[in-house]
């Protein structure tokens, strides 16, 4: 399952860097750089937090986030919990966001602090509450805990959930250029096969696959690039450097 991508390295190279933030792609300093062990434990904590909030396998978890280490760890936590991540592009029009929230009926939402002014009215219109805040650009919003505080209070043990490779773990919406966005259903198997295939190209010429160091500023939370770049790096046993957004200055 997608939830295994950190766990498998925890037992062989636990202290290797899994994700490093660039260009402010983290809210809390604890997540500026995470090893495979730290990444796995944080994802487990988030999965257990979702279960403690009453969610069950198959429930949808909304992410209104740009790139951050916290948001990416949250996506893995959703997968570990047997739930379905619904990351939405925060640049979509408010009425489109309302439509997609209505279609997916999420039971938990993770929101970037800096994006809250843009989507606050959408949450009010749909009646959705904020479950936790990624504190990039500000403190916790809508009386929610920060991501760091939320996960701190839950165990780092693997959640006891049965997952099949064909289970859907992410609904990734298209841009909706000619109609309303369509939700593409991504299974655990799909992500593994796509990432393994691309990892062969990413690691070509390296002495060891695990020497791979991949950096990207492309959207990795709500764009299909996560399937080949982020997961490709993890399945090669390499390290992933995550930039906040594709802004020319920070990229240079």
Coordinates of N, CA and C in Angstrom, one line a residue:
X1 N 0.8 -1.2 0.0 CA 0.0 0.0 0.0 C 0.9 1.2 0.0
X2 N 0.3 2.4 -0.3 CA 1.0 3.6 -0.3 C 1.5 4.0 1.1
X3 N 0.9 3.5 2.1 CA 1.3 3.7 3.5 C 2.6 3.0 3.8
X4 N 3.1 2.1 2.9 CA 4.3 1.4 3.2 C 5.6 2.1 2.7
X5 N 5.4 3.3 2.0 CA 6.6 3.9 1.3 C 7.6 4.4 2.3
X6 N 7.2 4.8 3.5 CA 8.2 5.2 4.5 C 8.6 4.0 5.4
X7 N 7.6 3.2 5.7 CA 7.9 2.1 6.6 C 9.0 1.1 6.1
X8 N 9.0 0.9 4.8 CA 9.9 -0.1 4.3 C 11.4 0.4 4.5
X9 N 11.6 1.7 4.5 CA 13.0 2.2 4.7 C 13.3 2.4 6.2
X10 N 12.2 2.4 7.0 CA 12.5 2.6 8.4 C 13.3 1.4 9.0
X11 N 13.1 0.3 8.4 CA 13.8 -0.9 8.9 C 15.2 -1.1 8.3
X12 N 15.5 -0.4 7.3 CA 16.9 -0.5 6.7 C 17.7 0.7 6.8
X13 N 17.1 1.9 6.6 CA 17.9 3.1 6.6 C 17.1 4.2 7.3
X14 N 16.8 4.0 8.6 CA 15.8 4.9 9.3 C 16.3 6.3 9.4
X15 N 17.6 6.6 9.4 CA 18.1 7.9 9.6 C 18.4 8.7 8.3
X16 N 18.1 8.1 7.2 CA 18.2 8.8 5.9 C 17.1 9.8 5.8
X17 N 17.4 10.9 5.2 CA 16.4 12.0 5.0 C 15.4 11.5 4.0
X18 N 14.1 11.6 4.3 CA 13.1 11.2 3.4 C 12.6 12.5 2.7
X19 N 12.3 13.5 3.4 CA 11.8 14.8 2.8 C 12.5 16.0 3.5
X20 N 13.0 16.9 2.7 CA 13.5 18.1 3.2 C 12.8 19.3 2.5
X21 N 12.5 20.3 3.3 CA 11.7 21.4 2.8 C 12.6 22.5 2.2
X22 N 12.2 23.1 1.1 CA 12.9 24.2 0.6 C 11.9 25.4 0.4
X23 N 12.4 26.6 0.3 CA 11.5 27.7 0.1 C 10.3 27.8 1.0
X24 N 10.5 27.5 2.3 CA 9.5 27.7 3.3 C 8.4 26.6 3.1
X25 N 8.7 25.4 2.6 CA 7.7 24.4 2.5 C 7.5 23.6 3.7
X26 N 7.3 24.3 4.9 CA 7.0 23.7 6.1 C 6.5 24.8 7.1
X27 N 5.6 24.4 8.0 CA 5.0 25.3 8.9 C 5.7 25.3 10.2
X28 N 6.1 24.1 10.7 CA 6.7 23.9 12.0 C 8.1 23.4 11.7
X29 N 9.1 24.0 12.5 CA 10.5 23.6 12.3 C 10.8 22.1 12.5
X30 N 9.9 21.4 13.2 CA 10.1 20.0 13.4 C 10.0 19.2 12.1
X31 N 9.4 19.9 11.1 CA 9.2 19.2 9.8 C 10.0 19.8 8.7
X32 N 11.0 20.6 9.1 CA 11.9 21.2 8.0 C 12.7 20.1 7.3
X33 N 13.1 19.0 8.0 CA 13.7 17.8 7.5 C 13.2 16.7 8.3
X34 N 12.7 15.6 7.6 CA 12.3 14.4 8.3 C 13.0 13.2 7.7
X35 N 13.5 12.3 8.6 CA 14.1 11.0 8.2 C 12.9 10.1 7.9
X36 N 13.3 8.9 7.3 CA 12.3 7.9 7.0 C 11.5 7.5 8.3
X37 N 12.3 7.3 9.4 CA 11.6 6.9 10.6 C 10.6 8.0 11.1
X38 N 11.1 9.3 11.1 CA 10.2 10.4 11.5 C 9.0 10.5 10.6
X39 N 9.3 10.4 9.3 CA 8.1 10.5 8.4 C 7.1 9.4 8.6
X40 N 7.6 8.2 8.8 CA 6.7 7.1 9.0 C 5.9 7.3 10.3
X41 N 6.6 7.7 11.4 CA 5.9 7.9 12.7 C 4.9 9.0 12.6
X42 N 5.2 10.1 11.9 CA 4.3 11.2 11.8 C 3.0 10.8 11.0
X43 N 3.3 10.1 9.9 CA 2.1 9.6 9.1 C 1.2 8.7 9.9
X44 N 1.8 7.8 10.7 CA 1.1 6.9 11.6 C 0.3 7.8 12.6
X45 N 0.9 8.8 13.2 CA 0.2 9.6 14.1 C -1.0 10.3 13.5
X46 N -0.9 10.8 12.3 CA -2.0 11.4 11.6 C -3.1 10.4 11.3
X47 N -2.7 9.2 10.9 CA -3.7 8.2 10.6 C -4.5 7.9 11.9
X48 N -3.8 7.8 13.0 CA -4.4 7.5 14.3 C -5.3 8.6 14.7
X49 N -4.9 9.9 14.4 CA -5.7 11.0 14.8 C -7.0 11.0 14.0
X50 N -7.0 10.6 12.7 CA -8.2 10.6 11.9 C -9.1 9.5 12.5
X51 N -8.6 8.4 12.9 CA -9.5 7.3 13.5 C -10.0 7.8 14.8
X52 N -9.2 8.5 15.6 CA -9.7 9.0 16.9 C -10.8 10.1 16.7
X53 N -10.8 10.7 15.6 CA -11.8 11.7 15.3 C -13.1 11.1 14.7
X54 N -13.1 9.7 14.7 CA -14.3 9.0 14.3 C -14.4 8.6 12.8
X55 N -13.4 8.9 12.0 CA -13.4 8.5 10.6 C -13.1 7.0 10.5
X56 N -13.5 6.4 9.4 CA -13.3 5.0 9.2 C -12.8 4.8 7.8
X57 N -12.2 3.6 7.5 CA -11.7 3.4 6.1 C -12.7 3.7 5.0
X58 N -12.3 4.4 4.0 CA -13.2 4.8 2.9 C -13.6 6.3 3.0
X59 N -13.5 6.8 4.2 CA -13.9 8.3 4.4 C -12.9 9.2 3.7
X60 N -13.4 10.3 3.2 CA -12.6 11.3 2.5 C -12.0 12.3 3.4
X61 N -10.8 12.7 3.1 CA -10.1 13.7 3.9 C -9.7 14.8 2.9
X62 N -10.2 16.0 3.1 CA -9.9 17.2 2.2 C -8.6 17.8 2.6
X63 N -7.8 18.2 1.5 CA -6.6 19.0 1.7 C -6.7 20.2 0.9
X64 N -6.7 21.4 1.5 CA -6.6 22.7 0.8 C -5.2 23.2 1.1
X65 N -4.2 22.7 0.4 CA -2.8 23.0 0.7 C -1.9 23.1 -0.5
X66 N -1.0 24.0 -0.4 CA 0.2 24.0 -1.3 C 1.2 23.1 -0.8
X67 N 2.4 23.0 -1.4 CA 3.4 22.1 -1.0 C 3.9 22.4 0.4
X68 N 3.9 21.4 1.2 CA 4.6 21.4 2.5 C 4.9 20.0 3.0
X69 N 5.9 19.9 3.8 CA 6.2 18.5 4.3 C 5.0 18.0 5.1
X70 N 4.4 18.8 5.9 CA 3.2 18.4 6.7 C 2.1 17.9 5.8
X71 N 1.8 18.6 4.7 CA 0.7 18.2 3.9 C 1.0 16.8 3.2
X72 N 2.3 16.6 2.8 CA 2.6 15.4 2.2 C 2.6 14.2 3.2
X73 N 3.0 14.5 4.4 CA 3.0 13.4 5.4 C 1.5 13.1 5.7
X74 N 0.6 14.1 5.7 CA -0.8 13.9 5.9 C -1.4 13.0 4.8
X75 N -1.0 13.2 3.6 CA -1.5 12.3 2.5 C -1.1 10.9 2.8
X76 N 0.1 10.6 3.2 CA 0.6 9.3 3.5 C -0.2 8.7 4.7
X77 N -0.5 9.6 5.7 CA -1.3 9.2 6.8 C -2.7 8.8 6.4
X78 N -3.3 9.5 5.5 CA -4.6 9.1 5.0 C -4.6 7.7 4.4
X79 N -3.6 7.5 3.6 CA -3.4 6.2 2.9 C -3.2 5.1 4.0
X80 N -2.4 5.3 5.0 CA -2.2 4.3 6.1 C -3.6 4.0 6.8
X81 N -4.4 5.0 6.9 CA -5.7 4.8 7.6 C -6.7 4.1 6.7
X82 N -6.4 3.8 5.4 CA -7.4 3.2 4.5 C -8.4 4.2 4.1
X83 N -8.1 5.4 4.2 CA -9.1 6.5 3.8 C -8.7 7.1 2.4
X84 N -9.4 8.1 2.0 CA -9.2 8.6 0.6 C -8.8 10.1 0.7
X85 N -7.6 10.5 0.2 CA -7.2 11.9 0.2 C -7.9 12.6 -0.9
X86 N -8.4 13.8 -0.6 CA -9.1 14.7 -1.7 C -8.4 16.0 -1.6
X87 N -7.2 16.1 -2.3 CA -6.5 17.4 -2.4 C -7.1 18.2 -3.5
X88 N -7.4 19.5 -3.2 CA -8.0 20.4 -4.2 C -7.1 21.5 -4.4
X89 N -7.1 21.9 -5.7 CA -6.3 23.1 -6.1 C -6.9 24.3 -5.5
X90 N -6.2 25.1 -4.6 CA -6.8 26.2 -3.9 C -7.1 27.4 -4.9
X91 N -6.6 27.3 -6.1 CA -6.8 28.4 -7.1 C -8.2 28.2 -7.8
X92 N -8.8 27.1 -7.6 CA -10.1 26.9 -8.2 C -11.1 27.9 -7.7
X93 N -12.1 28.3 -8.5 CA -13.1 29.3 -8.1 C -13.9 28.8 -6.9
X94 N -14.4 29.7 -6.1 CA -15.1 29.3 -4.9 C -16.3 28.3 -5.2
X95 N -17.1 28.6 -6.2 CA -18.2 27.8 -6.5 C -17.8 26.4 -7.0
X96 N -16.6 26.3 -7.6 CA -16.1 25.0 -8.0 C -15.7 24.2 -6.8
X97 N -15.0 24.9 -5.8 CA -14.6 24.2 -4.6 C -15.8 23.7 -3.8
X98 N -16.9 24.6 -3.8 CA -18.1 24.1 -3.1 C -18.7 22.9 -3.8
X99 N -18.7 22.9 -5.1 CA -19.2 21.7 -5.8 C -18.4 20.5 -5.5
X100 N -17.1 20.6 -5.5 CA -16.3 19.4 -5.2 C -16.4 18.9 -3.8
X101 N -16.5 19.8 -2.9 CA -16.8 19.4 -1.5 C -18.1 18.7 -1.4
X102 N -19.1 19.2 -2.1 CA -20.4 18.5 -2.0 C -20.4 17.1 -2.7
X103 N -19.6 17.0 -3.7 CA -19.5 15.7 -4.4 C -18.7 14.6 -3.5
X104 N -17.7 15.1 -2.8 CA -16.8 14.1 -2.1 C -17.2 13.9 -0.6
X105 N -17.9 14.9 -0.1 CA -18.4 14.8 1.3 C -17.3 14.4 2.3
X106 N -16.3 15.2 2.4 CA -15.2 14.9 3.3 C -15.6 15.0 4.7
X107 N -15.0 14.3 5.6 CA -15.3 14.3 7.0 C -14.2 15.0 7.9
X108 N -13.1 15.4 7.2 CA -12.0 16.1 7.9 C -11.3 16.9 6.8
X109 N -10.8 18.1 7.3 CA -10.1 19.0 6.4 C -8.8 19.5 7.0
X110 N -7.8 19.5 6.1 CA -6.5 20.1 6.5 C -6.3 21.3 5.6
X111 N -6.0 22.5 6.2 CA -5.9 23.7 5.5 C -4.6 24.5 5.8
X112 N -4.0 25.1 4.8 CA -2.9 26.0 5.0 C -3.4 27.3 5.6
X113 N -2.7 27.8 6.6 CA -3.1 29.1 7.2 C -3.1 30.2 6.2
X114 N -2.1 30.3 5.3 CA -2.1 31.4 4.3 C -3.2 31.3 3.3
X115 N -3.8 30.1 3.1 CA -4.9 30.0 2.2 C -6.3 30.2 2.8
X116 N -6.3 30.2 4.1 CA -7.6 30.3 4.8 C -8.5 31.5 4.3
X117 N -7.9 32.7 4.2 CA -8.8 33.8 3.7 C -9.4 33.6 2.4
X118 N -8.8 32.8 1.5 CA -9.3 32.5 0.2 C -10.5 31.5 0.3
X119 N -10.5 30.6 1.3 CA -11.5 29.5 1.3 C -12.4 29.6 2.5
X120 N -12.3 30.6 3.3 CA -13.1 30.7 4.5 C -14.6 30.7 4.2
X121 N -15.0 31.5 3.1 CA -16.4 31.5 2.7 C -16.9 30.2 2.2
X122 N -16.0 29.5 1.5 CA -16.4 28.1 1.0 C -16.7 27.2 2.2
X123 N -15.9 27.2 3.2 CA -16.2 26.4 4.4 C -17.5 26.8 5.0
X124 N -17.7 28.1 5.1 CA -19.0 28.5 5.7 C -20.2 28.1 4.9
X125 N -20.1 28.1 3.6 CA -21.2 27.8 2.7 C -21.5 26.3 2.7
X126 N -20.4 25.5 2.9 CA -20.6 24.0 2.9 C -20.8 23.4 4.3
X127 N -20.6 24.2 5.3 CA -20.7 23.7 6.7 C -19.6 22.8 7.1
X128 N -18.5 22.8 6.4 CA -17.3 22.0 6.7 C -16.4 22.7 7.7
X129 N -15.9 22.0 8.7 CA -15.0 22.5 9.7 C -13.6 22.2 9.4
X130 N -12.7 22.9 9.9 CA -11.3 22.7 9.8 C -10.8 21.7 10.8
X131 N -10.2 20.6 10.4 CA -9.7 19.6 11.4 C -8.3 20.0 11.9
X132 N -7.5 20.6 11.1 CA -6.1 21.0 11.5 C -5.6 22.0 10.5
X133 N -4.6 22.7 10.9 CA -4.0 23.8 10.1 C -2.5 23.5 9.9
X134 N -2.0 23.6 8.6 CA -0.6 23.6 8.3 C -0.2 25.1 8.5
X135 N 0.7 25.4 9.5 CA 1.0 26.7 9.9 C 2.0 27.4 9.0
X136 N 1.8 27.4 7.7 CA 2.6 28.1 6.7 C 1.9 29.5 6.5
X137 N 2.5 30.6 6.9 CA 1.9 31.9 6.7 C 1.0 32.3 7.8
X138 N 1.0 31.6 8.9 CA 0.1 32.1 10.0 C -0.1 30.9 11.0
X139 N -0.8 31.3 12.1 CA -1.2 30.3 13.1 C -2.4 29.5 12.8
X140 N -2.8 28.6 13.7 CA -4.0 27.8 13.4 C -5.3 28.6 13.1
X141 N -6.1 28.2 12.2 CA -7.3 28.9 11.9 C -8.6 28.2 12.3
X142 N -9.7 28.9 12.4 CA -11.0 28.4 12.7 C -11.0 27.5 14.0
X143 N -10.2 27.9 15.0 CA -10.2 27.1 16.3 C -9.7 25.7 16.1
X144 N -8.9 25.4 15.1 CA -8.4 24.1 14.9 C -7.0 24.0 15.5
X145 N -6.5 22.8 15.8 CA -5.1 22.7 16.2 C -4.1 22.8 15.0
X146 N -2.9 23.1 15.3 CA -1.9 23.0 14.2 C -1.7 21.5 13.9
X147 N -1.2 21.2 12.7 CA -0.8 19.8 12.3 C 0.1 19.2 13.4
X148 N 1.1 20.0 13.8 CA 2.1 19.5 14.7 C 1.5 19.1 16.0
X149 N 0.6 20.0 16.5 CA -0.1 19.7 17.8 C -1.0 18.5 17.7
X150 N -1.7 18.4 16.6 CA -2.7 17.3 16.4 C -2.0 16.0 16.4
X151 N -0.9 15.8 15.7 CA -0.2 14.5 15.6 C 0.5 14.2 16.9
X152 N 0.9 15.2 17.6 CA 1.7 15.0 18.9 C 1.0 14.1 19.9
X153 N -0.4 14.2 19.9 CA -1.1 13.6 20.9 C -1.6 12.2 20.5
X154 N -1.0 11.6 19.5 CA -1.5 10.3 19.0 C -0.3 9.3 18.8
X155 N -0.6 8.0 19.0 CA 0.5 7.0 18.9 C 1.2 6.9 17.6
X156 N 2.5 6.6 17.6 CA 3.3 6.5 16.4 C 3.2 5.1 15.8
X157 N 2.4 4.2 16.4 CA 2.2 2.8 15.9 C 1.4 2.7 14.6
X158 N 1.7 1.7 13.9 CA 1.0 1.5 12.6 C -0.5 1.2 12.9
X159 N -1.4 1.9 12.2 CA -2.8 1.6 12.4 C -3.2 0.2 11.9
X160 N -4.1 -0.4 12.6 CA -4.5 -1.7 12.3 C -5.7 -1.7 11.3
X161 N -5.3 -1.6 10.0 CA -6.3 -1.5 9.0 C -5.9 -2.4 7.8
X162 N -6.9 -3.1 7.3 CA -6.6 -4.0 6.1 C -6.8 -3.2 4.8
X163 N -5.8 -3.2 4.0 CA -5.9 -2.5 2.7 C -5.6 -3.4 1.6
X164 N -6.4 -3.3 0.5 CA -6.1 -4.1 -0.7 C -5.5 -3.1 -1.7
X165 N -4.7 -3.7 -2.6 CA -4.0 -2.9 -3.6 C -4.9 -2.1 -4.5
X166 N -6.1 -2.7 -4.7 CA -7.0 -2.0 -5.6 C -7.9 -1.0 -4.9
X167 N -7.7 -0.8 -3.6 CA -8.5 0.2 -2.9 C -8.0 1.6 -3.4
X168 N -9.0 2.5 -3.5 CA -8.7 3.9 -3.9 C -8.2 4.7 -2.7
X169 N -7.0 5.3 -2.8 CA -6.5 6.1 -1.7 C -6.5 7.6 -2.0
X170 N -6.7 8.0 -3.3 CA -6.7 9.4 -3.6 C -7.6 9.7 -4.7
X171 N -8.4 10.8 -4.6 CA -9.2 11.4 -5.7 C -8.5 12.6 -6.1
X172 N -8.0 12.6 -7.3 CA -7.2 13.7 -7.9 C -8.0 14.4 -9.0
X173 N -8.4 15.6 -8.7 CA -9.3 16.3 -9.7 C -8.6 17.0 -10.8
X174 N -9.2 16.9 -12.0 CA -8.6 17.6 -13.2 C -8.9 19.1 -13.0
X175 N -8.3 19.8 -13.9 CA -8.4 21.3 -13.8 C -9.7 21.8 -14.2
X176 N -10.5 21.0 -14.9 CA -11.9 21.4 -15.3 C -11.9 22.5 -16.4
X177 N -11.1 22.4 -17.4 CA -11.0 23.5 -18.4 C -12.2 23.6 -19.3
X178 N -12.9 22.5 -19.5 CA -14.1 22.5 -20.4 C -15.4 22.2 -19.6
X179 N -15.3 21.8 -18.4 CA -16.5 21.4 -17.6 C -16.0 21.4 -16.1
X180 N -16.9 20.9 -15.2 CA -16.5 20.8 -13.8 C -15.3 19.8 -13.7
X181 N -14.4 19.9 -12.8 CA -13.3 19.0 -12.7 C -13.8 17.6 -12.4
X182 N -13.1 16.6 -13.0 CA -13.4 15.2 -12.8 C -12.5 14.5 -11.8
X183 N -13.0 13.7 -10.9 CA -12.1 13.1 -9.9 C -11.6 11.8 -10.4
X184 N -10.2 11.7 -10.6 CA -9.6 10.5 -11.0 C -9.2 9.7 -9.8
X185 N -9.7 8.4 -9.9 CA -9.5 7.5 -8.7 C -8.2 6.8 -8.8
X186 N -7.3 7.0 -7.9 CA -6.0 6.4 -7.8 C -5.9 5.3 -6.8
X187 N -5.5 4.1 -7.2 CA -5.4 3.0 -6.2 C -4.0 2.9 -5.7
X188 N -3.8 2.1 -4.7 CA -2.5 1.9 -4.1 C -1.6 1.2 -5.2
X189 N -2.1 0.2 -5.9 CA -1.4 -0.4 -7.0 C -0.9 0.6 -8.0
X190 N -1.8 1.4 -8.4 CA -1.6 2.4 -9.5 C -0.3 3.2 -9.1
X191 N -0.4 3.7 -7.9 CA 0.7 4.6 -7.5 C 2.0 3.9 -7.4
X192 N 2.0 2.6 -6.9 CA 3.3 1.9 -6.8 C 3.8 1.6 -8.2
X193 N 3.0 1.1 -9.2 CA 3.4 0.8 -10.5 C 4.0 2.0 -11.2
X194 N 3.2 3.1 -11.1 CA 3.7 4.3 -11.8 C 5.0 4.8 -11.2
X195 N 5.1 4.8 -9.9 CA 6.3 5.3 -9.3 C 7.5 4.4 -9.6
X196 N 7.3 3.1 -9.5 CA 8.4 2.2 -9.8 C 8.9 2.3 -11.3
X197 N 8.0 2.5 -12.2 CA 8.4 2.7 -13.6 C 9.2 3.9 -13.7
X198 N 8.8 5.0 -13.1 CA 9.5 6.3 -13.3 C 10.8 6.3 -12.5
X199 N 10.9 5.5 -11.4 CA 12.1 5.5 -10.6 C 13.2 4.9 -11.4
X200 N 12.9 4.0 -12.4 CA 14.0 3.5 -13.2 C 14.6 4.5 -14.0
X201 N 13.9 5.5 -14.5 CA 14.5 6.7 -15.2 C 15.2 7.6 -14.3
X202 N 14.6 7.9 -13.1 CA 15.2 8.8 -12.2 C 16.6 8.4 -11.7
X203 N 16.7 7.1 -11.5 CA 17.9 6.5 -10.9 C 18.9 6.1 -11.9
X204 N 18.7 6.2 -13.2 CA 19.6 5.8 -14.2 C 21.0 6.5 -14.1
X205 N 22.0 5.7 -14.1 CA 23.4 6.3 -14.0 C 23.9 6.4 -12.6
X206 N 23.1 6.2 -11.6 CA 23.5 6.3 -10.2 C 24.2 4.9 -9.8
X207 N 25.1 5.0 -8.9 CA 25.7 3.8 -8.5 C 24.7 2.9 -7.7
X208 N 23.9 3.6 -6.8 CA 22.9 2.9 -6.1 C 21.6 3.7 -6.3
X209 N 20.5 3.0 -6.4 CA 19.2 3.7 -6.5 C 19.0 4.7 -5.3
X210 N 19.4 4.3 -4.2 CA 19.2 5.1 -3.0 C 20.0 6.4 -3.0
X211 N 20.9 6.6 -3.9 CA 21.7 7.8 -4.1 C 20.8 8.9 -4.7
X212 N 19.6 8.6 -5.1 CA 18.8 9.6 -5.8 C 18.4 10.7 -4.8
X213 N 18.6 12.0 -5.3 CA 18.1 13.2 -4.6 C 17.3 14.0 -5.6
X214 N 16.0 14.0 -5.3 CA 15.1 14.7 -6.3 C 14.5 15.9 -5.7
X215 N 14.6 17.0 -6.4 CA 14.0 18.3 -5.9 C 12.9 18.8 -6.9
X216 N 11.8 19.2 -6.4 CA 10.8 19.8 -7.3 C 10.0 20.9 -6.6
X217 N 9.6 21.9 -7.4 CA 8.8 23.0 -6.9 C 7.4 22.9 -7.6
X218 N 7.1 21.8 -8.3 CA 5.8 21.6 -8.9 C 4.8 21.3 -7.8
X219 N 3.5 21.5 -8.1 CA 2.5 21.1 -7.0 C 2.5 19.6 -6.8
X220 N 2.8 19.2 -5.6 CA 2.9 17.8 -5.2 C 1.7 17.3 -4.4
X221 N 0.8 18.2 -4.0 CA -0.3 17.9 -3.1 C -1.5 17.6 -4.0
X222 N -1.8 18.4 -5.0 CA -3.0 18.2 -5.8 C -2.8 18.0 -7.2
X223 N -1.6 17.6 -7.6 CA -1.2 17.3 -9.0 C -0.6 16.0 -9.2
X224 N -0.8 15.4 -10.4 CA -0.4 14.0 -10.6 C 1.1 13.8 -10.6
X225 N 1.9 14.9 -10.5 CA 3.3 14.8 -10.4 C 3.8 14.0 -9.2
X226 N 3.0 14.0 -8.2 CA 3.4 13.2 -7.0 C 3.5 11.8 -7.2
X227 N 2.8 11.3 -8.2 CA 2.8 9.8 -8.5 C 4.2 9.4 -9.0
X228 N 4.8 10.2 -9.8 CA 6.1 9.8 -10.4 C 7.3 10.4 -9.7
X229 N 7.2 11.7 -9.3 CA 8.4 12.3 -8.7 C 8.6 11.9 -7.2
X230 N 7.6 12.3 -6.4 CA 7.7 12.0 -4.9 C 7.8 10.5 -4.7
X231 N 6.8 9.8 -5.2 CA 6.8 8.3 -4.9 C 7.9 7.6 -5.6
X232 N 8.3 8.1 -6.8 CA 9.5 7.5 -7.4 C 10.7 7.6 -6.6
X233 N 10.9 8.8 -6.0 CA 12.1 9.0 -5.1 C 12.0 8.1 -3.9
X234 N 10.8 7.9 -3.3 CA 10.7 7.1 -2.1 C 10.9 5.6 -2.4
X235 N 10.4 5.1 -3.5 CA 10.5 3.7 -3.9 C 11.9 3.4 -4.3
X236 N 12.7 4.4 -4.7 CA 14.1 4.2 -5.0 C 14.9 4.2 -3.8
X237 N 14.3 4.6 -2.7 CA 15.0 4.7 -1.4 C 15.9 5.9 -1.3
X238 N 15.5 6.9 -2.1 CA 16.3 8.2 -2.1 C 15.7 9.2 -1.2
X239 N 16.0 10.5 -1.5 CA 15.6 11.6 -0.7 C 14.8 12.6 -1.6
X240 N 13.8 13.3 -1.0 CA 13.0 14.2 -1.8 C 13.0 15.6 -1.2
X241 N 13.4 16.6 -2.0 CA 13.4 18.0 -1.6 C 12.2 18.7 -2.2
X242 N 11.4 19.3 -1.3 CA 10.1 19.8 -1.7 C 10.1 21.3 -1.6
X243 N 9.9 22.0 -2.7 CA 9.8 23.5 -2.7 C 8.3 23.9 -2.5
X244 N 8.1 25.1 -2.1 CA 6.7 25.5 -1.8 C 5.9 25.6 -3.0
X245 N 6.4 26.3 -4.1 CA 5.6 26.5 -5.3 C 6.5 26.9 -6.4
X246 N 6.0 26.8 -7.7 CA 6.9 27.1 -8.8 C 7.1 28.6 -9.1
X247 N 7.6 29.3 -8.2 CA 7.9 30.7 -8.4 C 9.4 30.9 -8.8
X248 N 9.6 31.6 -9.9 CA 11.0 31.6 -10.5 C 12.1 32.0 -9.6
X249 N 11.9 33.0 -8.7 CA 13.0 33.5 -7.8 C 13.4 32.4 -6.9
X250 N 12.5 31.8 -6.1 CA 12.9 30.7 -5.1 C 13.5 29.5 -5.8
X251 N 13.0 29.2 -7.0 CA 13.6 28.1 -7.8 C 15.0 28.3 -8.1
X252 N 15.3 29.5 -8.6 CA 16.7 29.9 -8.9 C 17.6 29.8 -7.6

